[in-house]
Coordinates of C-alpha atoms (C1' of nucleotides) and ligand atoms in Angstrom, one line a residue:
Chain A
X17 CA -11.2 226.7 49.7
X18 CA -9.9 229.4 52.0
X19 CA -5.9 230.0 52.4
X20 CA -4.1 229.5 55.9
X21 CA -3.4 233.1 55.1
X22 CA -6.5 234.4 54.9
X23 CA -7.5 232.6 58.3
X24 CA -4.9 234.5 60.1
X25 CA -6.8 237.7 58.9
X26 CA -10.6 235.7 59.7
X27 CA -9.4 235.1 63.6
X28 CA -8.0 238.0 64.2
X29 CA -10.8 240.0 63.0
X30 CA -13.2 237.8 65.2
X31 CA -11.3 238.5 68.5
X32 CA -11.3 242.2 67.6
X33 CA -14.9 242.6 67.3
X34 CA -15.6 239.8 70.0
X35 CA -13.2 241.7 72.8
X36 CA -14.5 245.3 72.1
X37 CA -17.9 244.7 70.6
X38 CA -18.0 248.1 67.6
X39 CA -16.6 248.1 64.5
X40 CA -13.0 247.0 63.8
X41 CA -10.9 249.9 62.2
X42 CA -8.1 249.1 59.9
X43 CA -5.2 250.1 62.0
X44 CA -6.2 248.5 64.9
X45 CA -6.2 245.2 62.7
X46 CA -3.0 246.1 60.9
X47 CA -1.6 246.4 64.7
X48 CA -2.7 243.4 66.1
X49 CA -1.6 241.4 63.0
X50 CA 2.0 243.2 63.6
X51 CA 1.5 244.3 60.1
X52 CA 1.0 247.9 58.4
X53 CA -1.7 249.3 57.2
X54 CA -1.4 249.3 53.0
X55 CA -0.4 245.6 53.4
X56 CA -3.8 245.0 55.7
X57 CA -5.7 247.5 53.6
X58 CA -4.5 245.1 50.3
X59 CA -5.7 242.2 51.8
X60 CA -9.2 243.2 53.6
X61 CA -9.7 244.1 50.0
X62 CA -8.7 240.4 48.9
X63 CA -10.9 239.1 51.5
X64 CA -13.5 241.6 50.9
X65 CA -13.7 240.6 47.1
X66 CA -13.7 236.9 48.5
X67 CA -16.9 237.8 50.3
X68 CA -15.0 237.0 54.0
X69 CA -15.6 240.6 55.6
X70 CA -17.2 243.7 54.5
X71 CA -15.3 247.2 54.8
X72 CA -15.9 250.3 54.6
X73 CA -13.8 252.9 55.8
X74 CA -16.9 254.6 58.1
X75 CA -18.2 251.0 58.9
X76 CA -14.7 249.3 59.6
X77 CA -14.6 245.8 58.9
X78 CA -17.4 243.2 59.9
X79 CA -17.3 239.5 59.4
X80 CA -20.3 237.9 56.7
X81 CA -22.1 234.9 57.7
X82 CA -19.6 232.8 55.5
X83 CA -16.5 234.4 57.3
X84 CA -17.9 234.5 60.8
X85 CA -18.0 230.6 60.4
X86 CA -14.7 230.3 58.6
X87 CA -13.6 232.0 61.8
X88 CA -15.3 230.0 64.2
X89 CA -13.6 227.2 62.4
X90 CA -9.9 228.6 63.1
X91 CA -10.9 229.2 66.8
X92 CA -12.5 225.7 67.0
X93 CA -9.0 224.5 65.9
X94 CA -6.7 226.4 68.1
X95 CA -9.0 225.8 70.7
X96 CA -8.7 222.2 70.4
X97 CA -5.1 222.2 69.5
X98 CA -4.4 224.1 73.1
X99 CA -6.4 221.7 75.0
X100 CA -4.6 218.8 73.6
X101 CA -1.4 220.3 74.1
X102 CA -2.2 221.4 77.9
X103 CA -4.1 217.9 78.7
X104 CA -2.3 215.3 77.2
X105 CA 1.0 216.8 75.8
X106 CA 1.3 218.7 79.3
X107 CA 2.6 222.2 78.5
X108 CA 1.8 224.9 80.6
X109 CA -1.2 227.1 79.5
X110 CA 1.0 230.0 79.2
X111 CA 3.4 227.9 76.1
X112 CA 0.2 226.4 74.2
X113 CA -0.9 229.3 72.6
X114 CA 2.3 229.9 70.5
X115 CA 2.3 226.8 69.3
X116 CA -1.4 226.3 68.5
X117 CA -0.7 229.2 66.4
X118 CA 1.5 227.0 64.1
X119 CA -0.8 223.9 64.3
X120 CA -4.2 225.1 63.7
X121 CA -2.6 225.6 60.0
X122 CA -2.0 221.9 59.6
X123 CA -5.3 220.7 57.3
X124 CA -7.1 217.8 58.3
X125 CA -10.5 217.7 59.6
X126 CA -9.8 213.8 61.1
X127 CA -6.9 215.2 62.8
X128 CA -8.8 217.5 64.6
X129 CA -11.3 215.5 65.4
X130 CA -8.7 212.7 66.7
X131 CA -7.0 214.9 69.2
X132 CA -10.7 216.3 69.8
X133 CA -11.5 212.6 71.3
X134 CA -8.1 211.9 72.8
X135 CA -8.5 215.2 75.1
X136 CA -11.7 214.1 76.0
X137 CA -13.9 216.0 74.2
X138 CA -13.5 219.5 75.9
X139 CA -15.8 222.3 75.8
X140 CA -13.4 224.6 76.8
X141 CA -9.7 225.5 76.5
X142 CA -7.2 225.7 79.0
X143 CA -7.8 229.5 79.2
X144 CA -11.2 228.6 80.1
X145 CA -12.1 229.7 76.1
X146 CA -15.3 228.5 74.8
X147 CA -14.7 225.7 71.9
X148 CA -17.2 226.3 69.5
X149 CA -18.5 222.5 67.4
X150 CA -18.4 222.4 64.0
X151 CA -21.5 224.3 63.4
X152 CA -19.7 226.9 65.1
X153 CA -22.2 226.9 67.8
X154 CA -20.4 227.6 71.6
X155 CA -21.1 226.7 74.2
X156 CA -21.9 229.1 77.0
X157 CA -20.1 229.3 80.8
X158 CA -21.1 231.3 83.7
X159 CA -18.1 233.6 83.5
X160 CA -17.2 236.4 84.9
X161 CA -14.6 238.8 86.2
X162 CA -13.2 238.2 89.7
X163 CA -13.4 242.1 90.0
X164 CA -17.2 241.6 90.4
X165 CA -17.1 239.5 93.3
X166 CA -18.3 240.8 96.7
X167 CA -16.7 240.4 100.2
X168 CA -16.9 236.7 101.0
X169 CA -17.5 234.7 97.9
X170 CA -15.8 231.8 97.4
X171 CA -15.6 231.1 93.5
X172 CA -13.4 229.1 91.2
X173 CA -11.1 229.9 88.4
X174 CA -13.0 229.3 84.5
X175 CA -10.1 231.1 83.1
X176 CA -9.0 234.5 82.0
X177 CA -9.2 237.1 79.6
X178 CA -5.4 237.6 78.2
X179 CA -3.1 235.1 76.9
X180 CA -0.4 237.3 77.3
X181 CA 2.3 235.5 78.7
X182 CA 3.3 238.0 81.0
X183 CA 0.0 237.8 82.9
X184 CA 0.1 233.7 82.8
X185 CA 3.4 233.8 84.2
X186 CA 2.3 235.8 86.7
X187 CA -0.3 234.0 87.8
X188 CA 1.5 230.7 87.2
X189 CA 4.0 232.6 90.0
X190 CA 1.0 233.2 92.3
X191 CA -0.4 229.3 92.1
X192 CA -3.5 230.2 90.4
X193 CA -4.7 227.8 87.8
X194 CA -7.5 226.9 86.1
X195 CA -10.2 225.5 88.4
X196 CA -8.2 226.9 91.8
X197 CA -11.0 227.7 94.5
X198 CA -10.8 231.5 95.5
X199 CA -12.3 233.4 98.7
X200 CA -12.6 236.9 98.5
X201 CA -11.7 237.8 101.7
X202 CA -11.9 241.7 101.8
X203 CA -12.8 244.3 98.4
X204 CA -10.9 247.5 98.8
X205 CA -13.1 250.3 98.1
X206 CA -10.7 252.7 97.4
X207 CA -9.8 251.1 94.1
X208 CA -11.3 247.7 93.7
X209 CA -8.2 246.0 94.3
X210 CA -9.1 242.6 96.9
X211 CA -7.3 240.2 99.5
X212 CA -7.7 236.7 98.0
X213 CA -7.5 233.4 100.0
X214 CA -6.8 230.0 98.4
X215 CA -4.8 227.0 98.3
X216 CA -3.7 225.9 102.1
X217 CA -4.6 229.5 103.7
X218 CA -2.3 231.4 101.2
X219 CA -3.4 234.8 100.4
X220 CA -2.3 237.6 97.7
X221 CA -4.0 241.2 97.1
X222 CA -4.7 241.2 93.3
X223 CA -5.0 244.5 91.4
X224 CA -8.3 245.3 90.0
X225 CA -6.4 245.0 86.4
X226 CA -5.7 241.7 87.2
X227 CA -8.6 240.9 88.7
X228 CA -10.6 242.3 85.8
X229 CA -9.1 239.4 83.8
X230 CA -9.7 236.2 86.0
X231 CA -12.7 234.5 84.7
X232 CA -14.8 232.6 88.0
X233 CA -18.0 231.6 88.6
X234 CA -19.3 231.9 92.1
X235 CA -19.9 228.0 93.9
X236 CA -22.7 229.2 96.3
X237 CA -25.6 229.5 95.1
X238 CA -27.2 232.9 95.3
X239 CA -23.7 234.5 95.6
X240 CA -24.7 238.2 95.0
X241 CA -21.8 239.3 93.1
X242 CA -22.3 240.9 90.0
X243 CA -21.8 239.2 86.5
Chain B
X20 CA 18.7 228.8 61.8
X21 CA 17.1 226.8 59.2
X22 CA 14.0 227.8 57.4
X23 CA 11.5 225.4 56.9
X24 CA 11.6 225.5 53.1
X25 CA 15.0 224.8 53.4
X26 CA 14.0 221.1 55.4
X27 CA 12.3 220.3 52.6
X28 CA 14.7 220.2 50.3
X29 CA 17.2 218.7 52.7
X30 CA 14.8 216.3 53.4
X31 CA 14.9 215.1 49.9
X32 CA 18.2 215.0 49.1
X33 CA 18.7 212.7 51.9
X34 CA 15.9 210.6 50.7
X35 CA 17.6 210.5 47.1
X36 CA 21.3 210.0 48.1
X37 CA 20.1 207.1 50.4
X38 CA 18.1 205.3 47.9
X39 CA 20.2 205.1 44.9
X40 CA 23.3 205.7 46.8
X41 CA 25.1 207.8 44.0
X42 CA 24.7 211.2 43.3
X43 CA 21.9 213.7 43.3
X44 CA 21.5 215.3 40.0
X45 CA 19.2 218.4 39.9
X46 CA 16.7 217.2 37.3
X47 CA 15.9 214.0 39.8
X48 CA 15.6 216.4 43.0
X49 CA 13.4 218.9 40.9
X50 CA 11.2 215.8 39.8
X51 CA 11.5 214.6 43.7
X52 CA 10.0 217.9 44.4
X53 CA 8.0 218.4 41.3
X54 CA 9.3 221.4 41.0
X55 CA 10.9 223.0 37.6
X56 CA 14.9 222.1 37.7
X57 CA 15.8 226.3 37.2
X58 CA 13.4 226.9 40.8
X59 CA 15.7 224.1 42.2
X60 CA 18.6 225.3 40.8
X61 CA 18.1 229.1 42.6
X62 CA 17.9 227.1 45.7
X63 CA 20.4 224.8 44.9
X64 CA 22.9 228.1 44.9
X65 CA 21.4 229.3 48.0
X66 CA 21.8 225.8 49.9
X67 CA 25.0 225.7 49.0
X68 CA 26.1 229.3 49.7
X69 CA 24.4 228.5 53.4
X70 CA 26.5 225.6 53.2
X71 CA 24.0 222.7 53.7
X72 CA 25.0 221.5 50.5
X73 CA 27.8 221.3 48.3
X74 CA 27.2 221.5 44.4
X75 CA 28.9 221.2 41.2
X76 CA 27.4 220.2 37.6
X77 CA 29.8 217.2 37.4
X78 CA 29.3 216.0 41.1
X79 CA 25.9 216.2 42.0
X80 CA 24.3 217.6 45.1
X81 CA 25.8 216.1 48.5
X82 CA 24.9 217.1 51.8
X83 CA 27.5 218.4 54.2
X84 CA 28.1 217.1 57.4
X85 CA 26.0 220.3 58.8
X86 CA 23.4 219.8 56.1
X87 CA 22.9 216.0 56.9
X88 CA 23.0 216.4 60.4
X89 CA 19.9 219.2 59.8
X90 CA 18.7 216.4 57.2
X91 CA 18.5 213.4 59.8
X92 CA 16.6 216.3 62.6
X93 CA 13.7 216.8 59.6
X94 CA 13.8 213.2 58.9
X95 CA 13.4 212.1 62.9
X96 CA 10.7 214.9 63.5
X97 CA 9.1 213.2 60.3
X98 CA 8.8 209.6 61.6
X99 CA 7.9 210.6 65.0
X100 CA 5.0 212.5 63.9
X101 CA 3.8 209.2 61.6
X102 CA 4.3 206.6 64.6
X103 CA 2.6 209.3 66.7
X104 CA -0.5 209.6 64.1
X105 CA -0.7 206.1 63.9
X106 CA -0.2 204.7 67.2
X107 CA -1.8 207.6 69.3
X108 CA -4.5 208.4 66.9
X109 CA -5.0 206.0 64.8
X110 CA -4.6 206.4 61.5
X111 CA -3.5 204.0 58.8
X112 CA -0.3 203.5 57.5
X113 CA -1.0 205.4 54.4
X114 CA -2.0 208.4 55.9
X115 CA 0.3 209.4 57.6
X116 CA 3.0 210.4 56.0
X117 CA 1.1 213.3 54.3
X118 CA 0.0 214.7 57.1
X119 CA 3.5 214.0 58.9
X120 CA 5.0 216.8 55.9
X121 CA 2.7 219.5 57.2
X122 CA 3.1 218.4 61.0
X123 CA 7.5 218.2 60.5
X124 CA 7.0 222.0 60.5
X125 CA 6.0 223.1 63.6
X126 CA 8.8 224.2 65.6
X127 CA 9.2 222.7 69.1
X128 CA 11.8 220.5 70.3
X129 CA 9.7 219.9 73.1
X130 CA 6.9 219.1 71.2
X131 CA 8.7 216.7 69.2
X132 CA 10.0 215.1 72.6
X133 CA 6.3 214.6 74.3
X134 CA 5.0 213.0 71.3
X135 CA 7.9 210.8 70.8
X136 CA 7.4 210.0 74.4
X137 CA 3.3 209.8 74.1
X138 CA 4.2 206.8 71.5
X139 CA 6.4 204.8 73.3
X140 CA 9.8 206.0 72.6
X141 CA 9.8 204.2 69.6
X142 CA 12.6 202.8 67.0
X143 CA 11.0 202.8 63.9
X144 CA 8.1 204.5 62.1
X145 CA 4.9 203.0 61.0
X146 CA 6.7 202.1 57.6
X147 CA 9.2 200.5 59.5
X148 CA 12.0 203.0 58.9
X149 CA 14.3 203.7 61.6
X150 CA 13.9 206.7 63.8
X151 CA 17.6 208.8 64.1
X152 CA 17.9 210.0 67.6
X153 CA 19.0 213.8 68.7
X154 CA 22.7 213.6 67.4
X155 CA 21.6 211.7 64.2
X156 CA 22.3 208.3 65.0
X157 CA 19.5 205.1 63.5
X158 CA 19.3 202.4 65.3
X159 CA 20.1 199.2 63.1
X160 CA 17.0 196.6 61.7
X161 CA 17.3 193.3 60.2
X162 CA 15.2 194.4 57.6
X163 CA 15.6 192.6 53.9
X164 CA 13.4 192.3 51.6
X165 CA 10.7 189.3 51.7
X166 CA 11.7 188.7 48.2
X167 CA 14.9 187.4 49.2
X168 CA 13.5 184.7 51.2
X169 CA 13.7 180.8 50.7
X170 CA 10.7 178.3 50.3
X171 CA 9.5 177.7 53.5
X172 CA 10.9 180.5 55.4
X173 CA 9.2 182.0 58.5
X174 CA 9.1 186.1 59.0
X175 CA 7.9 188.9 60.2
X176 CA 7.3 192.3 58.0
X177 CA 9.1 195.3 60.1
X178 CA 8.5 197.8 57.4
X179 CA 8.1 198.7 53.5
X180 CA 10.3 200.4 51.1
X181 CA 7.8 202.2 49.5
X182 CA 5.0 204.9 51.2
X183 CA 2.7 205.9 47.9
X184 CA -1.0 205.4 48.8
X185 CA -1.1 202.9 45.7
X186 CA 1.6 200.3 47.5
X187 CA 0.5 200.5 51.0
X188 CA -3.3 200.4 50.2
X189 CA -2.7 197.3 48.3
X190 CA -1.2 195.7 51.0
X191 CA -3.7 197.3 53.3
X192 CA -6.5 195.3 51.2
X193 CA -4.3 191.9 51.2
X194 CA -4.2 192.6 55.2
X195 CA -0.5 192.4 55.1
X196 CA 0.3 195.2 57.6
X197 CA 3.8 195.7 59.9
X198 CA 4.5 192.8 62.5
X199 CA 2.2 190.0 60.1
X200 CA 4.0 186.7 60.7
X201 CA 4.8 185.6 56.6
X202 CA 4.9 181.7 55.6
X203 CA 7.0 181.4 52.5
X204 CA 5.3 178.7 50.8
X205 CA 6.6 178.6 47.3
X206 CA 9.2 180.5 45.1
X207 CA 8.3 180.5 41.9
X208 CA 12.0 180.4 40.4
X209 CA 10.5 181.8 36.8
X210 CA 9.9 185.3 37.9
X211 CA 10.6 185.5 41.6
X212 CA 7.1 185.8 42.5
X213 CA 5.8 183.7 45.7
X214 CA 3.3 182.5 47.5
X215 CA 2.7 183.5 51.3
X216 CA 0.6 182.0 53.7
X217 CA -0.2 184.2 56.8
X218 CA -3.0 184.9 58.9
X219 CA -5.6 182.1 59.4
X220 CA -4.2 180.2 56.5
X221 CA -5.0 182.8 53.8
X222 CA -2.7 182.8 51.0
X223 CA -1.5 185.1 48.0
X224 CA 0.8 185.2 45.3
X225 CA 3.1 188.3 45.4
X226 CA 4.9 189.4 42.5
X227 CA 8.8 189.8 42.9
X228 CA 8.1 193.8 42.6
X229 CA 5.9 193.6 45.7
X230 CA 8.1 191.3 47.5
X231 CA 10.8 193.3 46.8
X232 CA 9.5 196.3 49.0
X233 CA 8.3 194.0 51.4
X234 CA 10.8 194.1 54.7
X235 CA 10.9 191.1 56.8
X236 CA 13.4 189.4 59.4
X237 CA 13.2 186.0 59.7
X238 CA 12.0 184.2 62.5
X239 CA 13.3 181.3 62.8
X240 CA 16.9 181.4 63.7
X241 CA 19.8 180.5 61.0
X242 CA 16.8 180.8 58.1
X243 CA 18.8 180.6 54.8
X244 CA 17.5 183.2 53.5
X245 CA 19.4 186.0 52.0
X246 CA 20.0 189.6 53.3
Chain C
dT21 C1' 34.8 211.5 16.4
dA22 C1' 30.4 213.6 15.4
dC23 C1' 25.8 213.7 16.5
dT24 C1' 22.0 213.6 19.4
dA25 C1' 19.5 213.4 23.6
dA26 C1' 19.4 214.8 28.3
dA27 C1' 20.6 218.0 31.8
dA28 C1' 21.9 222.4 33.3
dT29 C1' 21.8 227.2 32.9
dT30 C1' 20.3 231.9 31.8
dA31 C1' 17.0 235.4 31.0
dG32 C1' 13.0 237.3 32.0
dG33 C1' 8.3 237.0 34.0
dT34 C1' 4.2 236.3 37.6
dA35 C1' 1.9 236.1 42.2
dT36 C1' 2.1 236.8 47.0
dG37 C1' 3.0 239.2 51.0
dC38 C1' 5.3 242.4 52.9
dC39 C1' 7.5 247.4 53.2
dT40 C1' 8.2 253.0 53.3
dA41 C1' 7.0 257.6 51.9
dA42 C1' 3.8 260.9 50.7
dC43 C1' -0.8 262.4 50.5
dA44 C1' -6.0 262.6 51.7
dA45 C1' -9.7 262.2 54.6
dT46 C1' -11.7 262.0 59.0
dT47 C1' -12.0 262.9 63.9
dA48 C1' -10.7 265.3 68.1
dA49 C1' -9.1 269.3 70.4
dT50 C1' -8.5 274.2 71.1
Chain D
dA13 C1' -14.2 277.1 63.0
dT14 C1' -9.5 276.2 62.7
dT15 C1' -5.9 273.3 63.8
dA16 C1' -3.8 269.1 65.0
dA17 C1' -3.7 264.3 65.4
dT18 C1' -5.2 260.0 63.8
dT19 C1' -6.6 257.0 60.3
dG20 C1' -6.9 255.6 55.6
dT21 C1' -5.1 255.5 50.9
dT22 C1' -2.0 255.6 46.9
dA23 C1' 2.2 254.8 44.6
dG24 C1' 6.2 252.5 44.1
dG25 C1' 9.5 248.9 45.7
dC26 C1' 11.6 244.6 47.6
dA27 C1' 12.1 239.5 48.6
dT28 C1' 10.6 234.9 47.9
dA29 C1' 9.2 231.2 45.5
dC30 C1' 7.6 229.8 41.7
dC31 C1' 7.2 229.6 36.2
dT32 C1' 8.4 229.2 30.6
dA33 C1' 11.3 229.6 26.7
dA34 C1' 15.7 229.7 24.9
dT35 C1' 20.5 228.5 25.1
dT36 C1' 24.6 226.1 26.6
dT37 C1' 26.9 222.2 28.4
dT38 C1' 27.5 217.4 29.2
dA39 C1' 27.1 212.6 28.3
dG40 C1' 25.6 208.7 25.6
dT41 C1' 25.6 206.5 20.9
dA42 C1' 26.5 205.6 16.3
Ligands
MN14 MN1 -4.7 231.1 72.2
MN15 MN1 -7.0 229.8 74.5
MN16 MN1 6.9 209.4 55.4
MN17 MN1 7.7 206.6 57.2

DNA sequence: TACTAAAATTAGGTATGCCTAACAATTAAT
DNA sequence: ATTAATTGTTAGGCATACCTAATTTTAGTA
């Protein structure tokens, strides 16, 4: 049976080589963990020896089959736990992260498959997140970055790609939610950044580092923005 | 701020200085705990020198007024996570109260405030213990034990005194479950035990230890039953 | 009161999960 | 190719939360 622990390490290693798909090197674990690196290098051994990951220092460290789906299972269940909270507990998506953290340790299959039901059996979370099912398998989403979009598209928000909750704030500040209808009134060629329109004719010029991170699918068909 | 290893044992102490209303010796809280009485003691000093507790060989351990004020707040997130489980998703009586320990943990006032108001703002927990409110207060039941009750008398169960799987599983199979409208039908004066009528005229004979954990209020109105 | 059983304490030990400081190996830059 | 910076590794330590075995204290009983 695998250790809350040990899940901690499983997740984090799976967002590390999902975000940047190479290898994940030690200290770029040990830093997202907020850990240093002998303590991360003791454990990746642990886990190693466990048959989790693999690791070796040229390599960096991969997932195995067994620990890809041990992940999958922690992201199913913070997934899940962020929906509920967000959908039927009604915190904001920038406060459901934190505390998903917390209750994606509690152990109980039926739980999870209780609050599964009760949120209405969601496919995605409220950051627009994939949930995977218990096979691990996700399901797949038209997303893609705002900053792709071309003059005149009108799209819709899937979700975004930080959970920082400086940038949900922000965009909590700005009105823009999940499933909020967006035109792209005018790119700005000089550095990407674009004039949105939304809501009841407000507008707001996003940077393209913000825009890079709002997840949308266009809503007319043929749109030709880039994916 | 408190740790959550601390709740735990505050937790228990609270639970063992209600029951037997006397003092808490260190060998009963280590068994409470099933723990080894020299791991409890090294708490024991620490509790105390945090001054949750107060501790002397002779005396017992006693909470303090901070420490049972801290005691009630684990014991209220405690409930309200079991009448949540059960009400909102449905699980038995007998399961709840494990995964209530692991759920108490999480840290969220606000948390603890939606689910309490998901399930109905309620009184008292699936066992029919009473809920403490933010400054510590529990609201006052009838409750006695059905084994106090006359021949003939007319009740209601509001709650057990017992929550091992063993007791409420047995009473799960007899399909005596919280609110069941009791029929006193005999007291057998040799032993205490009785025989209840309830539901579509089913019947059984509970022994006096059964009945004894059995809470109930009478229905009728100047019943002469005991309290 | 003296003896015995139970409860409390002390001493010393283990596993886990974290750390710093020092050193080695690798990779990037001049 | 040499140097500098980054990354990984080793060694040794600390705190927490447990344990057993041995001893002391207290309380119950004869
Ligand atoms: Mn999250
Ligand atoms: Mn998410
Ligand atoms: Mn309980
Ligand atoms: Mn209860």
């Amino acid at each position: 049976m695998i250790k809350t622990s040990d899940e901690k390490y499983l997740r984090a290693i799976y967002h590390l080589s999902e975000d940047k798909n190479n290898k994940v090197s030690l200290s770029e674990l040990a830093y997202y963990l907020d850990l240093k690196p002998p303590t991360v290098l003791e454990r990746v051994h642990v886990l190693q020896s466990e048959k989790w990951i693999t690791y070796k220092k040229t390599d960096g460290i991969h997932l195995t089959k067994t620990g890809e789906k041990e992940a999958l299972n922690v992201v199913r269940k913070h997934r899940i736990w962020e929906t509920f909270l967000h959908k039927i507990c009604k915190f904001s998506w920038s406060e459901v992260h934190e505390l998903a953290e917390q209750l994606q340790n509690v152990n109980s299959e039926k739980l999870i498959d209780r609050i599964y039901d009760l949120s209405g059996t969601p496919k995605f979370d409220p950051h627009g997140d994939p949930i995977p099912d218990k096979s691990g398998k996700l399901p797949v989403s038209e997303r893609r970055p705002l900053l792709n979009s071309v003059d005149g598209c009108k799209c819709v928000v899937l979700g975004v790609n930080e959970d920082s909750n400086e940038f949900l704030n922000y965009l909590t500040d700005l009105k823009i939610g999940l499933n909020e209808k967006l035109i792209v009134e005018k790119v700005f060629v000089f550095d990407g950044s674009m004039k949105i329109k939304y809501r009841n004719n407000e507008s707001v010029i996003l940077s393209p580092k913000v825009a890079e991170k709002i997840q949308v699918t266009c809503i007319k068909p043929n749109c030709p923005c880039k994916n």
